[in-house]
mmCIF file of C-alpha atoms and ligand atoms in Angstrom:
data_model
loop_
_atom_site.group_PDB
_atom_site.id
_atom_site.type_symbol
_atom_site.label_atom_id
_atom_site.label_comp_id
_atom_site.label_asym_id
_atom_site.label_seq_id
_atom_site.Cartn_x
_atom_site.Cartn_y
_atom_site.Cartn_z
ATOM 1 C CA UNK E 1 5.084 38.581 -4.410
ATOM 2 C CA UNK E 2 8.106 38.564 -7.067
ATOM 3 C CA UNK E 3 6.916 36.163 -10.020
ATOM 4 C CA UNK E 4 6.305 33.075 -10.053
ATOM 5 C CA UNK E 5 7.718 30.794 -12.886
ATOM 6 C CA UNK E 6 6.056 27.161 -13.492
ATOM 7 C CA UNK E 7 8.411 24.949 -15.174
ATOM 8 C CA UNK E 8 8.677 21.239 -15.757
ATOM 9 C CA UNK E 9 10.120 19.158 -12.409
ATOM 10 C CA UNK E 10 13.902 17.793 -12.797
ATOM 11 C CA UNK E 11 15.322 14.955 -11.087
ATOM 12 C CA UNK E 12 17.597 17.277 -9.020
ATOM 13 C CA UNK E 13 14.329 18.583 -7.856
ATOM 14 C CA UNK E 14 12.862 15.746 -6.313
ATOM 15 C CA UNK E 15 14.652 15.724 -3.198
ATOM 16 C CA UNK E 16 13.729 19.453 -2.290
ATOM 17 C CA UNK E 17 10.364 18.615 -3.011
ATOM 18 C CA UNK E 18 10.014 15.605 -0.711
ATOM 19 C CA UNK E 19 11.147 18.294 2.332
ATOM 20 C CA UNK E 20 9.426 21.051 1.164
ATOM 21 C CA UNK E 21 5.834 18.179 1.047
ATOM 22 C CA UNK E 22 6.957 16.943 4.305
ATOM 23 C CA UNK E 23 6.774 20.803 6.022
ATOM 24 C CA UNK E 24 3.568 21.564 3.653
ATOM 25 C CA UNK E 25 1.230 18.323 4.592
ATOM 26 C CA UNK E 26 2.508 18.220 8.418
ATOM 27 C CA UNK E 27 1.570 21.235 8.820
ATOM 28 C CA UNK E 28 -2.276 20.639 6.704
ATOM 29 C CA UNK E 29 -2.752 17.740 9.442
ATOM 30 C CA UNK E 30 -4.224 20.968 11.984
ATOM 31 C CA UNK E 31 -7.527 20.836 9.606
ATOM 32 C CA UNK E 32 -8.223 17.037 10.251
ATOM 33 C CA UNK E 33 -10.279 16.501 12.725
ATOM 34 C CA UNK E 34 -9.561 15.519 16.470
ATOM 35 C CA UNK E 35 -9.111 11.092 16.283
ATOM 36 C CA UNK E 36 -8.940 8.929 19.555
ATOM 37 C CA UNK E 37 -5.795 7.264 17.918
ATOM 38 C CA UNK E 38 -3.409 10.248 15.830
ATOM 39 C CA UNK E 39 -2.154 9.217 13.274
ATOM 40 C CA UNK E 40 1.371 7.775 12.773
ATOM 41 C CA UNK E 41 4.450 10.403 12.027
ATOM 42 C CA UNK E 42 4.621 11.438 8.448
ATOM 43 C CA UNK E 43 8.693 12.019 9.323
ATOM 44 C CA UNK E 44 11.002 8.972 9.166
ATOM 45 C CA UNK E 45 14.085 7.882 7.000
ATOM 46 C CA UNK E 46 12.426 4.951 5.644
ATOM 47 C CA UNK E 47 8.983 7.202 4.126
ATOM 48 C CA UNK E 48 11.396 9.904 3.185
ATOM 49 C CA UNK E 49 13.449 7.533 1.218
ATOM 50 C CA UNK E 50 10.013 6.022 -0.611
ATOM 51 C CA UNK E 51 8.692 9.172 -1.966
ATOM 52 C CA UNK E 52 11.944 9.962 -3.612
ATOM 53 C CA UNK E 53 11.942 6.671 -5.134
ATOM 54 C CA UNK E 54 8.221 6.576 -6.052
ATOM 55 C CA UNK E 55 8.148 10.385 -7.734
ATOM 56 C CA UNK E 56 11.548 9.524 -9.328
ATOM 57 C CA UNK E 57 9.560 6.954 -10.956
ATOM 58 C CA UNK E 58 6.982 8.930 -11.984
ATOM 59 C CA UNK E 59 9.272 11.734 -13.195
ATOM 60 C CA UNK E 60 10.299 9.051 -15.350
ATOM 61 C CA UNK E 61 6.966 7.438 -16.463
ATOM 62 C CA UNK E 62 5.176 10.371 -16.891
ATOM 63 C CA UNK E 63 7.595 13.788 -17.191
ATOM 64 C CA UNK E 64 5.003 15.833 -18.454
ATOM 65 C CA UNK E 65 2.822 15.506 -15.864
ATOM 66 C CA UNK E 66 5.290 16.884 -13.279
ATOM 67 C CA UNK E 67 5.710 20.588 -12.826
ATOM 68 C CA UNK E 68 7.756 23.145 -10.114
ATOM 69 C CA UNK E 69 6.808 26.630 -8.972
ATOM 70 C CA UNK E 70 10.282 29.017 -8.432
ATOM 71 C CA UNK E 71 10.562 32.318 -6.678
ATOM 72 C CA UNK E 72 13.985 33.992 -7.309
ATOM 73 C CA UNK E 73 15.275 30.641 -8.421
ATOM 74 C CA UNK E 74 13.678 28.301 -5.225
ATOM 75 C CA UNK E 75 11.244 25.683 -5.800
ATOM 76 C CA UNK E 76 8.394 27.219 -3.644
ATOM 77 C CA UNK E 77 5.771 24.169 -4.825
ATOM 78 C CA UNK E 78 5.327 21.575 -7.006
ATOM 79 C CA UNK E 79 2.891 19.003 -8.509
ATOM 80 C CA UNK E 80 3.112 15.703 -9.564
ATOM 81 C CA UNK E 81 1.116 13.705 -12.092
ATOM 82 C CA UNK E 82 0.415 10.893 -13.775
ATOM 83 C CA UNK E 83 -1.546 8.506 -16.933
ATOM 84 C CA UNK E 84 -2.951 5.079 -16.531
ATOM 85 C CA UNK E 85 -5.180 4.492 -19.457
ATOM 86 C CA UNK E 86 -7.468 6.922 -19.187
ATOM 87 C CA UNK E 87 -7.257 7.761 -15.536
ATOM 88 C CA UNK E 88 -5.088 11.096 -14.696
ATOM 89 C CA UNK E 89 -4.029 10.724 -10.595
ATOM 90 C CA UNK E 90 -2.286 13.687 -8.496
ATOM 91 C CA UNK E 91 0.260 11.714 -7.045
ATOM 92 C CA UNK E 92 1.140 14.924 -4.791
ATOM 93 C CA UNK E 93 1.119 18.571 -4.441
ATOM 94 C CA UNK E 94 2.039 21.297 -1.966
ATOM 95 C CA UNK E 95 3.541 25.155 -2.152
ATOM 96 C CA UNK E 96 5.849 26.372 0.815
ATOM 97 C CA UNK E 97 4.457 26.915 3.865
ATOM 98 C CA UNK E 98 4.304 30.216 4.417
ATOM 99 C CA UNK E 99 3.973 31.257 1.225
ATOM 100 C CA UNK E 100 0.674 29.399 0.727
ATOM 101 C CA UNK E 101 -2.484 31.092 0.198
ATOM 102 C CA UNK E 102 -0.914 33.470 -2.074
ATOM 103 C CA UNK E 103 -1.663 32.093 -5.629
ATOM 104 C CA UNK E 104 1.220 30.015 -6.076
ATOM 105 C CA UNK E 105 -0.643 26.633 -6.036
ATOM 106 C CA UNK E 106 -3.425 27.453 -8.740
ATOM 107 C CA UNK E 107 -1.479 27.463 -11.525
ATOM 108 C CA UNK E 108 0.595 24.657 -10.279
ATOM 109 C CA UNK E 109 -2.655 22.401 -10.540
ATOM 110 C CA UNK E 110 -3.396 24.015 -14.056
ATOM 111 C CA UNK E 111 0.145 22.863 -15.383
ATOM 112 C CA UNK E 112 -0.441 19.286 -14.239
ATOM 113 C CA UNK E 113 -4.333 19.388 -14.827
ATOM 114 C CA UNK E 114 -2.821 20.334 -19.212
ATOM 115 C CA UNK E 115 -1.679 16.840 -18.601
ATOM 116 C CA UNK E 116 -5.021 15.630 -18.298
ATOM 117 C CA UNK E 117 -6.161 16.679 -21.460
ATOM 118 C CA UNK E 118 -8.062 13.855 -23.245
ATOM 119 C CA UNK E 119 -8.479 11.278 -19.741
ATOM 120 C CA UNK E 120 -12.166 10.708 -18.900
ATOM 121 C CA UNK E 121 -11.257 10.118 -15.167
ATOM 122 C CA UNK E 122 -9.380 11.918 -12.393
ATOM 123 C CA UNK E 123 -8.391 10.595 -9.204
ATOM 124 C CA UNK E 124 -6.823 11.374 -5.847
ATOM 125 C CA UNK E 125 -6.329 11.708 -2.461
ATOM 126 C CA UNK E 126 -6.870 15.472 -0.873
ATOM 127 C CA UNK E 127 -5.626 16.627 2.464
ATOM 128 C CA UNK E 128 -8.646 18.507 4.733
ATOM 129 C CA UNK E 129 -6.547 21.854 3.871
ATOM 130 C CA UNK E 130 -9.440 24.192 2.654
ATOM 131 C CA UNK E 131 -7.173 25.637 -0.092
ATOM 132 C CA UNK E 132 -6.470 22.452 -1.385
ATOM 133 C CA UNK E 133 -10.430 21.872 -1.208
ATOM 134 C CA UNK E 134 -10.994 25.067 -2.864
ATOM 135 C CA UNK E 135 -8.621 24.363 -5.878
ATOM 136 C CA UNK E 136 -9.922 20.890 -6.507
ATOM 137 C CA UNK E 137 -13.634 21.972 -6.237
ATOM 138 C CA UNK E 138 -12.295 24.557 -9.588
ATOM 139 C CA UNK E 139 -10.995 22.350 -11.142
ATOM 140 C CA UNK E 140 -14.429 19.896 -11.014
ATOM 141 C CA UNK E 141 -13.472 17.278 -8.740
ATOM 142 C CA UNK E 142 -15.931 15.691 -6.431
ATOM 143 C CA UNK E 143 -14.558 15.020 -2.595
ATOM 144 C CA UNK E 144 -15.472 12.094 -1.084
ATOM 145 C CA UNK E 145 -14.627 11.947 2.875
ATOM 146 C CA UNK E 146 -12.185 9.351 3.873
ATOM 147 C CA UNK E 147 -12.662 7.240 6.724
ATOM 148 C CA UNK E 148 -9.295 5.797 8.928
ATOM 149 C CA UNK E 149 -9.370 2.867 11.008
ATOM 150 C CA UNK E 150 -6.402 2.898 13.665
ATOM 151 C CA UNK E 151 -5.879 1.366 16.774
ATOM 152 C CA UNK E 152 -3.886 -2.013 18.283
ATOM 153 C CA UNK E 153 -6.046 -5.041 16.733
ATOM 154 C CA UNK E 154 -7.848 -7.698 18.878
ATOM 155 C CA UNK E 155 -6.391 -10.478 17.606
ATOM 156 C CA UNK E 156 -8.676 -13.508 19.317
ATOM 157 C CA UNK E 157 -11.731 -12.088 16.254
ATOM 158 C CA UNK E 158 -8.982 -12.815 13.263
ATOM 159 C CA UNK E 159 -10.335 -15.614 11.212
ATOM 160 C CA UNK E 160 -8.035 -18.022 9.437
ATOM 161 C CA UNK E 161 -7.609 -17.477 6.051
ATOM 162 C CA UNK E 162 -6.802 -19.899 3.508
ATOM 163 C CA UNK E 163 -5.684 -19.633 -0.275
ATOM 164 C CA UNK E 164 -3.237 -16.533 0.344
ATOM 165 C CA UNK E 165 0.049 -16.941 -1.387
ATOM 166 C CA UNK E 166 3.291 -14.598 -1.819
ATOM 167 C CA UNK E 167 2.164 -12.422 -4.990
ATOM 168 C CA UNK E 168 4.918 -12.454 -7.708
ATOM 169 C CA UNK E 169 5.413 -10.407 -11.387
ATOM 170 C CA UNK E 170 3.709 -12.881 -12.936
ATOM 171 C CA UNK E 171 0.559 -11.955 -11.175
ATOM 172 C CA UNK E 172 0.540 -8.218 -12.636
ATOM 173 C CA UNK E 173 -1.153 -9.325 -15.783
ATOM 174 C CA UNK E 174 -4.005 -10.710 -12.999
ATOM 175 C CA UNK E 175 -3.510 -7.423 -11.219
ATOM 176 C CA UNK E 176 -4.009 -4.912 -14.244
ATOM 177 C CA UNK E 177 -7.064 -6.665 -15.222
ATOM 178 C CA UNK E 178 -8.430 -6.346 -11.483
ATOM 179 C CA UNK E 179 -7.119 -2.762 -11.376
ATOM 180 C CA UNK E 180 -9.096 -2.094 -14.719
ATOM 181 C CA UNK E 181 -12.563 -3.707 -13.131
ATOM 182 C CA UNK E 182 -12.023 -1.095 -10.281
ATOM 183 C CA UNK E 183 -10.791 1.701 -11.606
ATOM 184 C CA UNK E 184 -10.813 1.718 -15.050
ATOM 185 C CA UNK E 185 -7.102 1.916 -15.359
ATOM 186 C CA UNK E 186 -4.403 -0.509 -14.785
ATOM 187 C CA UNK E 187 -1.639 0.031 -12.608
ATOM 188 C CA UNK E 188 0.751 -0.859 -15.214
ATOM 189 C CA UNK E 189 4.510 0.327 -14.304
ATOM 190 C CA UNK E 190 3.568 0.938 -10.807
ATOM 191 C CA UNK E 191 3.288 -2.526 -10.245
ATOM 192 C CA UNK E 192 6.910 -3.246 -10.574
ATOM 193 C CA UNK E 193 8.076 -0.759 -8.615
ATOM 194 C CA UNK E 194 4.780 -1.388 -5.197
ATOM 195 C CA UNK E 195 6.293 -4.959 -5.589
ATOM 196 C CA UNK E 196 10.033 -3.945 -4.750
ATOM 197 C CA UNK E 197 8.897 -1.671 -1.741
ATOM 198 C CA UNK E 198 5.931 -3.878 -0.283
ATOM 199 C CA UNK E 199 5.089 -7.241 0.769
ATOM 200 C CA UNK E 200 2.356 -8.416 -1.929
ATOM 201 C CA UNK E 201 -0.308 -10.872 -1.140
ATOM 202 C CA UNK E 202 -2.531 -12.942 -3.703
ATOM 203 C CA UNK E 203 -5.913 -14.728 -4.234
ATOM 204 C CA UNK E 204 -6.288 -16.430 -7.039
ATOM 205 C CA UNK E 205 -9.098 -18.490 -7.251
ATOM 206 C CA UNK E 206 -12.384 -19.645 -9.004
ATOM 207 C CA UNK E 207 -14.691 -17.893 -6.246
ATOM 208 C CA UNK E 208 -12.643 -14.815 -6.448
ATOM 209 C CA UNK E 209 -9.255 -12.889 -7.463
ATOM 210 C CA UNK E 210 -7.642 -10.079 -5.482
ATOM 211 C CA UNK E 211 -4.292 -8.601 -4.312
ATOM 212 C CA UNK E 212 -2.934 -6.890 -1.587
ATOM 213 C CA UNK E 213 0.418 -4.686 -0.768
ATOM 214 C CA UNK E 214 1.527 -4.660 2.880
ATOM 215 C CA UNK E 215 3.418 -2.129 4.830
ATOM 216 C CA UNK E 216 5.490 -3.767 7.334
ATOM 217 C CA UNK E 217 3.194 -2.401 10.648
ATOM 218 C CA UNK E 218 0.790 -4.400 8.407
ATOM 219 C CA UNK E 219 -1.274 -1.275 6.886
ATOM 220 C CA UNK E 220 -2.634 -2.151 3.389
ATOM 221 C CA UNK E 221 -1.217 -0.221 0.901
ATOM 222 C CA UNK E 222 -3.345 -0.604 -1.643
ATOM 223 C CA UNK E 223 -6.283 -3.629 -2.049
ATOM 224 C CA UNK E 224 -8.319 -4.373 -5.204
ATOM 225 C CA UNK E 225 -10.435 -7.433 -5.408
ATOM 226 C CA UNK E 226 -13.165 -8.952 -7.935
ATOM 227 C CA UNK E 227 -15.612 -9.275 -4.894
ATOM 228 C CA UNK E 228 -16.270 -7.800 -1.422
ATOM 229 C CA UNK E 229 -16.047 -11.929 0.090
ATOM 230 C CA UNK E 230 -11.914 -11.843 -1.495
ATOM 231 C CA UNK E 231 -11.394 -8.520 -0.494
ATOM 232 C CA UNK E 232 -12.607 -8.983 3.503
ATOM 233 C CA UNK E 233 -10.440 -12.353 3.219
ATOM 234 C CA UNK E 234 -7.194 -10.303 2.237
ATOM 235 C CA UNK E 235 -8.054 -7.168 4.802
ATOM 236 C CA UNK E 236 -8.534 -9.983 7.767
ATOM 237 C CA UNK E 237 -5.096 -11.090 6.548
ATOM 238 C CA UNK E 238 -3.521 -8.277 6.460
ATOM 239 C CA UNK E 239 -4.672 -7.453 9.992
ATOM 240 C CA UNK E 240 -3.093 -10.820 10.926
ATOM 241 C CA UNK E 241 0.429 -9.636 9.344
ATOM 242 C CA UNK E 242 0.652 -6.974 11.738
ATOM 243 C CA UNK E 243 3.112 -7.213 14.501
ATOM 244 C CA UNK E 244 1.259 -8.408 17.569
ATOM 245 C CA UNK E 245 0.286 -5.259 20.166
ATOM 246 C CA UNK E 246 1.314 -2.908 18.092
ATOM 247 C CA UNK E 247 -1.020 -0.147 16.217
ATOM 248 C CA UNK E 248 -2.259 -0.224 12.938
ATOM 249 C CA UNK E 249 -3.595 1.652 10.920
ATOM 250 C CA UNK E 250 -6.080 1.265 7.729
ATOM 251 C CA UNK E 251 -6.782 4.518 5.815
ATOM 252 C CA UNK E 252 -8.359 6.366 2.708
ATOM 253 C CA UNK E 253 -11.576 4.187 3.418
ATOM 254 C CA UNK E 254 -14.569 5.390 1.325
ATOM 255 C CA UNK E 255 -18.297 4.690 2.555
ATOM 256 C CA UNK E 256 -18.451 2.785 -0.402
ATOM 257 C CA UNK E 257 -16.328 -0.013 1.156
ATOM 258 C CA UNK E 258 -18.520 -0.774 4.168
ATOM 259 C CA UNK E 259 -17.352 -4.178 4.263
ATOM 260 C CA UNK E 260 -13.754 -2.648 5.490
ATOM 261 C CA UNK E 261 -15.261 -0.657 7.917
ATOM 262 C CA UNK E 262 -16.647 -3.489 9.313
ATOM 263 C CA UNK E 263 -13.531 -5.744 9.648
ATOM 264 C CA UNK E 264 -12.191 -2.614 11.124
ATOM 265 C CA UNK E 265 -14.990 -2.349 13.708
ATOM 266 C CA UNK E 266 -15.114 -5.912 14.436
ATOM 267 C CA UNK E 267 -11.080 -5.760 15.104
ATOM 268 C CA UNK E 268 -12.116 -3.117 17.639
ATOM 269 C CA UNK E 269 -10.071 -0.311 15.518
ATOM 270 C CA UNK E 270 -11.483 3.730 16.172
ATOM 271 C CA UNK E 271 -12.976 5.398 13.184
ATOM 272 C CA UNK E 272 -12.347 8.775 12.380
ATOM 273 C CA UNK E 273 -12.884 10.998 9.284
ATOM 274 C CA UNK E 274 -9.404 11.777 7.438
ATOM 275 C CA UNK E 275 -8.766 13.813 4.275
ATOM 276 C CA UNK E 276 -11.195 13.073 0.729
ATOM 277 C CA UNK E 277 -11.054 10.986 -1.938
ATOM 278 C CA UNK E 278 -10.851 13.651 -5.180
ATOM 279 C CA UNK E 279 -12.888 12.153 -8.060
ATOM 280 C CA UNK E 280 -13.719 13.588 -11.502
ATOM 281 C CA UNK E 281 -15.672 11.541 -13.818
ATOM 282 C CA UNK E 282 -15.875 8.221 -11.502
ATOM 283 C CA UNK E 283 -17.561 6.995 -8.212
ATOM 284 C CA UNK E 284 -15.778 5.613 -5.841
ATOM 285 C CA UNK E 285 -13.733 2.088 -6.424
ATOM 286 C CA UNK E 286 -14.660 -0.927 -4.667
ATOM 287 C CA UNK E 287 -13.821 -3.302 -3.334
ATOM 288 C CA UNK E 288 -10.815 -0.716 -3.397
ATOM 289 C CA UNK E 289 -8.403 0.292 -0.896
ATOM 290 C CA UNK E 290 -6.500 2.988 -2.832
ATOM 291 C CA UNK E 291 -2.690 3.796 -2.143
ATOM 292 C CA UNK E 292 -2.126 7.003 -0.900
ATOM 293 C CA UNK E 293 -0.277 8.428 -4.615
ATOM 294 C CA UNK E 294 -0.203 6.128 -6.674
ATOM 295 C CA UNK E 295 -3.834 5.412 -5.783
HETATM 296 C C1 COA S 1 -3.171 23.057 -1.422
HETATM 297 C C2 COA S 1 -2.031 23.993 -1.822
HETATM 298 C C3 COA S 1 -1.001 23.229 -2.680
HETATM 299 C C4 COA S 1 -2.616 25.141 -2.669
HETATM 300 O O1 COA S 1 -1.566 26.052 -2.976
HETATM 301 P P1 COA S 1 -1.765 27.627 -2.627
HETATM 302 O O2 COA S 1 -0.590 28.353 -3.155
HETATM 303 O O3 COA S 1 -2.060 27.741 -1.172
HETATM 304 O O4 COA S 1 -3.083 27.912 -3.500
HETATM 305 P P2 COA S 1 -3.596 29.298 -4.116
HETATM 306 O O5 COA S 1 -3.160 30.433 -3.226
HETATM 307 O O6 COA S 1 -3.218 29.387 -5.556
HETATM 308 O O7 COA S 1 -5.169 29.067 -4.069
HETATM 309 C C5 COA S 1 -5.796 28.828 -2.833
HETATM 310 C C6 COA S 1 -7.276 29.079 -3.001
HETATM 311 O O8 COA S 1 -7.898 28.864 -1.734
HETATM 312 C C7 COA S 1 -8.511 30.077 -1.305
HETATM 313 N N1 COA S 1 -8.331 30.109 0.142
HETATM 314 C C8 COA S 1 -7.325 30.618 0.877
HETATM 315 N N2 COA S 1 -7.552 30.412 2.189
HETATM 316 C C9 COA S 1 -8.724 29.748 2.269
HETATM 317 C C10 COA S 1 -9.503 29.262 3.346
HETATM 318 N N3 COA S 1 -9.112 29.407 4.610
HETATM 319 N N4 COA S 1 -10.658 28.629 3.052
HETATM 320 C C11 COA S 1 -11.070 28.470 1.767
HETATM 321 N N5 COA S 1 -10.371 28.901 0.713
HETATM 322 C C12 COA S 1 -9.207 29.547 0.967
HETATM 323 C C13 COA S 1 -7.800 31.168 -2.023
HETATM 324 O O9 COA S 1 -8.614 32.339 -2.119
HETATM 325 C C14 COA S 1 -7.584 30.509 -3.382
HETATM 326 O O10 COA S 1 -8.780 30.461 -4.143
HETATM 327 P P3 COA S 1 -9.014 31.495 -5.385
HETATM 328 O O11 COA S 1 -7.859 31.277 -6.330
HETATM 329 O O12 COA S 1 -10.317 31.066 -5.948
HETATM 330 O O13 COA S 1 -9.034 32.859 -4.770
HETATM 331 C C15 COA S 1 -1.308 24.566 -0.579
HETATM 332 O O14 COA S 1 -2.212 25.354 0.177
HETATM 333 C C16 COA S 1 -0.668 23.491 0.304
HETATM 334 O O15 COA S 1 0.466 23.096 0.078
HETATM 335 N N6 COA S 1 -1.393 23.015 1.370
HETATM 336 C C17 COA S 1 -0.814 22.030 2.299
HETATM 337 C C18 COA S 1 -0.523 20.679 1.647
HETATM 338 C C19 COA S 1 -1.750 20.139 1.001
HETATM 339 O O16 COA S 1 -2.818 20.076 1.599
HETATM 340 N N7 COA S 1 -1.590 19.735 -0.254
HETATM 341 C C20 COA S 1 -2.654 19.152 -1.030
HETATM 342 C C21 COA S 1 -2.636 17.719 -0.753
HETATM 343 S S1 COA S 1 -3.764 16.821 -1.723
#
C-alpha cells in the first residue's frame, strides 16, 4: 500500500465521509447476527442529511478530535471524536471498503484516541466487525453486547401515561444534570442541536425526572432518567408515538436496562443481539438508552 497520511478532518470532508461510512457499516451489517425482524435501511435522504449535520457539529465543537486517512490524496477513512466533561465518545469511524484490513484504521483510532488524553471515561457504540473489535479491545475498551428490540407494537398492552410534556431549551439545564447522574458527562452542545432534529419528551416531577428524543417511526433516540419507574413511563410513551402498524425499532439496549427489555417483550417486539456498547473506565448507564453517536 502507498502511504497513508492522517491529517485533521475539514468541513469539505464531511460529505465524502458520510458515503464512504454508509458503504463501510452496510457492508459490517454481514457480522450481526441472523434477527427475525432486519433491521431498517441505513440508506435514505433524510439519515444521510443528519450525519452531515451532526459531524459538522462536532467538527465544530470538538476539531481536534476529528481526523482523515488519504491515499494519493483520497480520504480512504476517517474518525470522529468528541469531549463532554470527562467522557471522550467515538461518534464514528470506518476506512474504505476494500481497503480495510490493511492497517489503515489503527492509526486512525490512535489520532482520535491523542484526543482522549486526560478523560477518565470512554464511550461508544461498536459495529460486530471483528476488526473494529480487535482495535477497540487495543486500545482497552470493554464491549458490552447490545440488545435490539424490533417488530410492529401491540398496541392494546400500552398503558396511559400521564405527566409527559413537549421538552423545550429550558429543560437542558434539567437534562445535563440527568446526563451527568448517568454518564458522568453532560450532553452540553448536543442538546441544542438533538432538539432541532428530534421530537423531545419530558418528565419533570417530584417522583422522578427524565427525557426522551423521538425519531419520527417513534424509535428513542436517546433516554436518560433519574429512575427505572420514569424511564419505563417515557419508553411506554414512546412506543405509543409510533405510527400505528408500522415497525419499530428500539436499539443499543444493554443487559443493564432490563426494565427496557421488558417493555419491549411485553409490546411483543423480537430480541436480537446487535453490535456492543465500547466502554473504558465506566459500566454501563442506566436507566440509559444511548444515541447511536452522540451516545
Ligand atoms: C473497523 C475499521 C475502521 C478498522 O479499520 P482497518 O483499516 O480495517 O483496521 P486495521 O487494518 O488498522 O486493523 C484491523 C485489525 O484487525 C485485525 N483483523 C483483520 N481481520 C480480522 C478478523 N477477521 N478477525 C479479527 N481481527 C482481524 C488486523 O490484524 C488488525 O489488528 P492488528 O493491527 O493487531 O494486526 C474498518 O475495518 C471498518 O471500517 N469496518 C467497517 C465499519 C465499522 O465497523 N466501523 C466501526 C464502527 S464502530
Amino acid at each position: 500500500m502507498t502511504d497513508v497520511v492522517i491529517r485533521p478532518m475539514r468541513p469539505e470532508d464531511v460529505p465524502v465521509a458520510e458515503e464512504l461510512s454508509l458503504a463501510a457499516y452496510t457492508d459490517a451489517e454481514r457480522f450481526e447476527p441472523p434477527s427475525l425482524v432486519p433491521a431498517s435501511p441505513r440508506h435514505s435522504p433524510t439519515r444521510a442529511s443528519r450525519w452531515i449535520t451532526r459531524t459538522n457539529h462536532l467538527l465544530d465543537t470538538d476539531p481536534g478530535g476529528c481526523w482523515v486517512a488519504e491515499v494519493d490524496g483520497q480520504v480512504v477513512g476517517f474518525a470522529v471524536s468528541f469531549r463532554r466533561d470527562l467522557l471522550w465518545v467515538l461518534a464514528s469511524y470506518a476506512v474504505r471498503s476494500g481497503l480495510q484490513g490493511q492497517g489503515i484504521g489503527r492509526p486512525l483510532l490512535e489520532a482520535a484516541l491523542s484526543y482522549s488524553r486526560g478523560c477518565l471515561r470512554g464511550m461508544f457504540a461498536s459495529s460486530s466487525d471483528p476488526k473494529a473489535y480487535r482495535v477497540y479491545r487495543r486500545a482497552g475498551f470493554s464491549l458490552h453486547p447490545e440488545l435490539h428490540l424490533a417488530g410492529v407494537p401491540d398496541r392494546s398492552v400500552i398503558p396511559v401515561v400521564e405527566h409527559v410534556r413537549e421538552g423545550t431549551p429550558a429543560d437542558f439545564d434539567l437534562m445535563d444534570s440527568l446526563d451527568r447522574q448517568r454518564r458522568d458527562a453532560a450532553h452540553g452542545p448536543d442538546h441544542p442541536l438533538l432538539a432541532s432534529l428530534h421530537r423531545l419528551l419530558v418528565i419533570d416531577r417530584p417522583t422522578g425526572s427524565g427525557y426522551v428524543y423521538l425519531h419520527e417511526s417513534g424509535a428513542p433516540q436517546l433516554l436518560a432518567a433519574s429512575n427505572r419507574r420514569t424511564a419505563a413511563r417515557l419508553l411506554w410513551e414512546a412506543i405509543a408515538s409510533a405510527p400505528a402498524g408500522e415497525p419499530l425499532e428500539i436499539a443499543h439496549v444493554t443487559p443493564a436496562n432490563e426494565w427496557a427489555v421488558d417493555i419491549g417483550l411485553e409490546a411483543r417486539l423480537s430480541v436480537s443481539t446487535r453490535g456492543y456498547l465500547a466502554l473504558r473506565g465506566m459500566q454501563p448507564p442506566t436507566p440509559y438508552l444511548p444515541h447511536s453517536s452522540l451516545l
